[in-house]
Short mmCIF file of C-alpha atoms in Angstrom, two decimals:
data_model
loop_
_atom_site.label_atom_id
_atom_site.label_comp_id
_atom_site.label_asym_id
_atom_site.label_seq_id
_atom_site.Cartn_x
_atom_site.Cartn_y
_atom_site.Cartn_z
CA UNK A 1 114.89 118.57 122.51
CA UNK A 2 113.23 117.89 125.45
CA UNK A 3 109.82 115.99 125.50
CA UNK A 4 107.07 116.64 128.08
CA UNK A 5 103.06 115.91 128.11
CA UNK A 6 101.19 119.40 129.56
CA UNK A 7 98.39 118.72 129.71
CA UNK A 8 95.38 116.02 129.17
CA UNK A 9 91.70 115.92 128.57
CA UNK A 10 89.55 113.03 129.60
CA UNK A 11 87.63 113.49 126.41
CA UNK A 12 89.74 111.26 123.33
CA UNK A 13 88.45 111.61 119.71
CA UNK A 14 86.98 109.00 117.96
CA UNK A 15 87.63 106.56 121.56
CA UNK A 16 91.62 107.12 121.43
CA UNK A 17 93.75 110.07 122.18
CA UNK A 18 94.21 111.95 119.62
CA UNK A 19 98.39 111.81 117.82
CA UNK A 20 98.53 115.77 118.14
CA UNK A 21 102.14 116.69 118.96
CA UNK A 22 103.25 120.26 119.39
CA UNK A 23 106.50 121.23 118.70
CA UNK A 24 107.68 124.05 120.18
CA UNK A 25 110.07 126.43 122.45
CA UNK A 26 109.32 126.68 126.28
CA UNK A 27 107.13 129.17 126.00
CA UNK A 28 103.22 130.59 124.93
CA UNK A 29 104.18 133.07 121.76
CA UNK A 30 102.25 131.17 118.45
CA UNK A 31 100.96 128.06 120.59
CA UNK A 32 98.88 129.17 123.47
CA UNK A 33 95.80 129.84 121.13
CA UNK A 34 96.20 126.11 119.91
CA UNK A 35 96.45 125.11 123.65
CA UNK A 36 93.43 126.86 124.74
CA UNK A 37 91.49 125.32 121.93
CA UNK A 38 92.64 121.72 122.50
CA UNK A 39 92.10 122.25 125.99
CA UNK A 40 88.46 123.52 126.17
CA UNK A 41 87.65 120.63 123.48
CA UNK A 42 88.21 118.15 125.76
CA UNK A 43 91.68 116.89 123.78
CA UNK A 44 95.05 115.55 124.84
CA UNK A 45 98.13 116.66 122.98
CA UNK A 46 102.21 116.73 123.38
CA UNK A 47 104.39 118.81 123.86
CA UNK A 48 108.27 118.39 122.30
CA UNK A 49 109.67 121.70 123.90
CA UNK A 50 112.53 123.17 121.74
CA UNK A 51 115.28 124.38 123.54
CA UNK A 52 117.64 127.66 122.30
CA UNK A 53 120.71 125.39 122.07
CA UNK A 54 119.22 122.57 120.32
CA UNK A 55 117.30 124.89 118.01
CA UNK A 56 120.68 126.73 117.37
CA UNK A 57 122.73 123.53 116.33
CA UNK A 58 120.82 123.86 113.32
CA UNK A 59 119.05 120.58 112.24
CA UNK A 60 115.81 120.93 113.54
CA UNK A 61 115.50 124.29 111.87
CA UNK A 62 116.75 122.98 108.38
CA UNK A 63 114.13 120.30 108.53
CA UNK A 64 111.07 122.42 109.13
CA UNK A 65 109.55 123.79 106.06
CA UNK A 66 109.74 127.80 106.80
CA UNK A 67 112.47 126.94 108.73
CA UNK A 68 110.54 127.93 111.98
CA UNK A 69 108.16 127.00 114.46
CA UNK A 70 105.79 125.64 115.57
CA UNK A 71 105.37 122.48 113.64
CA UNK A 72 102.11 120.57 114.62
CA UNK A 73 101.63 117.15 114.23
CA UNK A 74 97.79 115.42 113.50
CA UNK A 75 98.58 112.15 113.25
CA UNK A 76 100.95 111.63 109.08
CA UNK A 77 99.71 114.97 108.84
CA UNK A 78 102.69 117.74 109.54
CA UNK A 79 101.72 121.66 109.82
CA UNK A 80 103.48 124.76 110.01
CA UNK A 81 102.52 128.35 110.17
CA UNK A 82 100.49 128.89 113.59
CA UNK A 83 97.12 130.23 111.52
CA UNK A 84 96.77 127.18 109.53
CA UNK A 85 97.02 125.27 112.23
CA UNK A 86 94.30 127.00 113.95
CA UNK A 87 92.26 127.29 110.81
CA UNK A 88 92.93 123.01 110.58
CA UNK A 89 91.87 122.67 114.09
CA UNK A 90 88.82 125.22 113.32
CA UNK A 91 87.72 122.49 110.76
CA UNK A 92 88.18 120.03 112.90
CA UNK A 93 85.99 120.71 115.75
CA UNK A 94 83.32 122.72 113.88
CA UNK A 95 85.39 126.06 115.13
CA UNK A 96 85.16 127.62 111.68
CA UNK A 97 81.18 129.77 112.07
CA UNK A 98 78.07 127.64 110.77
CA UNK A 99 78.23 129.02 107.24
CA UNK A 100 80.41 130.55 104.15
CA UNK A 101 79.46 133.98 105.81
CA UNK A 102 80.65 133.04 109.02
CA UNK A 103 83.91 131.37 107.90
CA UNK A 104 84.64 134.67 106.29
CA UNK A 105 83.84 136.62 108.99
CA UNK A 106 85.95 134.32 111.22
CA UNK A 107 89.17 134.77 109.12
CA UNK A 108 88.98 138.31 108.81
CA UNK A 109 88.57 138.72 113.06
CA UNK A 110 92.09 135.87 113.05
CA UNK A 111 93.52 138.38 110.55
CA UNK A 112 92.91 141.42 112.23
CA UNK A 113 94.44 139.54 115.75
CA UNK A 114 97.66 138.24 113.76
CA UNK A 115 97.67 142.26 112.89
CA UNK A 116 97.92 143.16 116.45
CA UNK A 117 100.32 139.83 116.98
CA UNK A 118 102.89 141.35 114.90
CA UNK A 119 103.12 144.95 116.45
CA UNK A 120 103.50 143.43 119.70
CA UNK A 121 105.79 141.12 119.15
CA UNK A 122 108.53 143.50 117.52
CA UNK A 123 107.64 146.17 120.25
CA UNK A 124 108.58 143.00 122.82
CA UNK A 125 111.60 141.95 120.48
CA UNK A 126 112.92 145.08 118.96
CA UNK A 127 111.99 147.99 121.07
CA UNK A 128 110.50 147.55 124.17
CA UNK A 129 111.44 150.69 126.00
CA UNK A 130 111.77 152.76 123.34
CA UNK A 131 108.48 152.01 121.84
CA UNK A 132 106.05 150.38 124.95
CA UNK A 133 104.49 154.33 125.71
CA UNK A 134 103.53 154.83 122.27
CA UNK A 135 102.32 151.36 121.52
CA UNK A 136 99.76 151.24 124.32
CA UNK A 137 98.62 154.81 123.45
CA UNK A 138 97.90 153.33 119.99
CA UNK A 139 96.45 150.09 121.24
CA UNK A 140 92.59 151.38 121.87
CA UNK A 141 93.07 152.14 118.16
CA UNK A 142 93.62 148.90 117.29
CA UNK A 143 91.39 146.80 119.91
CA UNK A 144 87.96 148.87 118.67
CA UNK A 145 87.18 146.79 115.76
CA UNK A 146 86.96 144.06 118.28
CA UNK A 147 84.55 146.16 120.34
CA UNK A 148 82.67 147.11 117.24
CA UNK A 149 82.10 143.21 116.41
CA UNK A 150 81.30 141.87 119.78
CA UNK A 151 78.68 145.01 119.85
CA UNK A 152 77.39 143.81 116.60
CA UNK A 153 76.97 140.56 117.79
CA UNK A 154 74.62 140.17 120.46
CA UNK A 155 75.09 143.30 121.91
CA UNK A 156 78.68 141.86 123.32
CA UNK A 157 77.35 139.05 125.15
CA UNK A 158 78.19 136.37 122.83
CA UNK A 159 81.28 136.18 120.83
CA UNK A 160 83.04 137.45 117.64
CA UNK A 161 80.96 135.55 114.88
CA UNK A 162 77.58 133.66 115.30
CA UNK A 163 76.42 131.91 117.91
CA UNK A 164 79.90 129.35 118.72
CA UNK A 165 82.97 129.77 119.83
CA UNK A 166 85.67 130.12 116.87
CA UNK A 167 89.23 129.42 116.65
CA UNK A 168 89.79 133.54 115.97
CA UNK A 169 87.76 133.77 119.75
CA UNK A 170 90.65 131.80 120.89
CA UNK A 171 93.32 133.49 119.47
CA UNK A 172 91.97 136.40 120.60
CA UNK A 173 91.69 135.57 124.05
CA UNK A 174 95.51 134.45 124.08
CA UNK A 175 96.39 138.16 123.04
CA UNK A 176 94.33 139.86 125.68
CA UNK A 177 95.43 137.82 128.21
CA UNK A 178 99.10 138.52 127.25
CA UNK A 179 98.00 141.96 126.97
CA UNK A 180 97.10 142.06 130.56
CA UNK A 181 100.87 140.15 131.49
CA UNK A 182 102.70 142.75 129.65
CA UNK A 183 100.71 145.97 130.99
CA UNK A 184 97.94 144.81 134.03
CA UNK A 185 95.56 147.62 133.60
CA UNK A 186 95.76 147.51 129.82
CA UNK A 187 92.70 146.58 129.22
CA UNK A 188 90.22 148.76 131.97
CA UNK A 189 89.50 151.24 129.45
CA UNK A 190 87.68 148.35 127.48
CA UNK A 191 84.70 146.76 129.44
CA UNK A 192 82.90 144.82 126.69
CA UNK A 193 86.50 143.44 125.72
CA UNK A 194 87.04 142.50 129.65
CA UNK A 195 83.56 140.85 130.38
CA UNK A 196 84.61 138.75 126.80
CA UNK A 197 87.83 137.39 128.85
CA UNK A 198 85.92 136.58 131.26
CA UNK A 199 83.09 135.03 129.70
CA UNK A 200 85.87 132.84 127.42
CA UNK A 201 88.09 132.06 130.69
CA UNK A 202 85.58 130.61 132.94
CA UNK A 203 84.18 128.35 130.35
CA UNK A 204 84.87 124.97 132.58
CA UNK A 205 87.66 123.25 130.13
CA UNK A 206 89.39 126.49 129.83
CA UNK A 207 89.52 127.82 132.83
CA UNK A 208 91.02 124.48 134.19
CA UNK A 209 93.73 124.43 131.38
CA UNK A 210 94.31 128.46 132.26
CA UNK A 211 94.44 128.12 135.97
CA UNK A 212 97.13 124.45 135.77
CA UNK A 213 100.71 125.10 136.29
CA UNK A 214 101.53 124.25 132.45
CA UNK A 215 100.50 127.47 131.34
CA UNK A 216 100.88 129.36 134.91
CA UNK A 217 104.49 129.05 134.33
CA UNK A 218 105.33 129.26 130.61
CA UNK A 219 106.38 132.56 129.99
CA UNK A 220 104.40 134.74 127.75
CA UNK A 221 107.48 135.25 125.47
CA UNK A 222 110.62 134.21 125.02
CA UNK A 223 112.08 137.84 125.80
CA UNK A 224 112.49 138.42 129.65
CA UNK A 225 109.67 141.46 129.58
CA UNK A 226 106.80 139.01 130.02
#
């Protein structure tokens, strides 16, 4: 296991950095969301970067609780499972919609992402040449309730919930964007959907965390498609 710092924030919580450690392989896949949010929040975190070998000697993988990664550290708190670590940082940093409504709104839109998550990550894992033309024949399908919220919501100009950014608006963003690594083009069929990356990427925090050479050059996947 190799241990690395990506990438800092001037902006500590509560006056001292904050103790969030992500633990991870060398690449984006589940983390990049929780990245981008630390990142435009104006928070340091680090990186321990999981290498195959190490993972496959086996002792690592035995002590995590699914048996998987990531594992995110907050401090004695441990996490696992890359959603409830974005719902935890959600909490956090008032990322979780202003209201019950909201909240519920916000989880189905991280829902319907970790939906979309899934089918391309076995079309990257399992299939890839085999599957890629029918996958991105069927992905307009299953980008238009995205389109159908951002319409709802300020006519697109805002984003998915309310009137604030939300941890499901990052997670989102992280799939585009991979989206557009994977197949460049992808995405030019859906304006409203490219004005929102965009809109998310040149906030100022983000878009310095987006354009530094810690997430430049992490691959996209751990496969050598992307």
């Amino acid at each position: 296991m190799l241990k690395s710092v990506p990438f800092r924030q001037s902006t500590p919580r509560r006056g001292e950095v904050p103790p969030y450690t992500i633990v991870y392989f060398p690449t984006r896949g589940r983390c990049e969301a929780m990245r981008m949010l630390l990142a435009d929040q104006g928070q340091s975190w680090k990186e321990e970067v999981v290498t195959k070998e190490s993972w496959l000697q086996g002792p690592l993988k035995a002590s995590c609780l699914y048996g998987q990664l990531p594992k995110f550290q907050d401090g004695d708190l441990t996490l696992y499972q890359s959603n409830a670590i974005l719902r935890h940082l959600g909490r956090t940093f008032g990322l979780y919609g202003k209201d019950e409504r909201e909240a519920a709104l916000v989880d189905m839109v991280n829902d319907g992402v970790e939906d979309i998550r899934r089918h391309c990550s076995q079309l990257i894992y399992r299939s890839y040449e085999e599957g890629k033309a029918k996958y991105f024949q069927e992905l307009p399908g299953h980008l238009k309730p995205f389109e159908t919220l951002l319409i709802q919501n300020q006519e697109g100009q805002a984003f998915l919930v309310g009137d604030q950014i939300s941890f499901a608006d990052y997670n989102l963003l992280d799939l585009l964007l991979n989206h557009q690594v994977l197949a460049p083009g992808c995405l030019d069929s859906h304006p409203l959907l490219l004005a929102y990356v965009a809109r998310l990427s040149a906030r100022p925090k983000l878009k310095a965390y987006l354009a530094s050479p810690e997430h430049v050059n992490r691959p996209v996947h751990g496969a050598q498609k992307i």
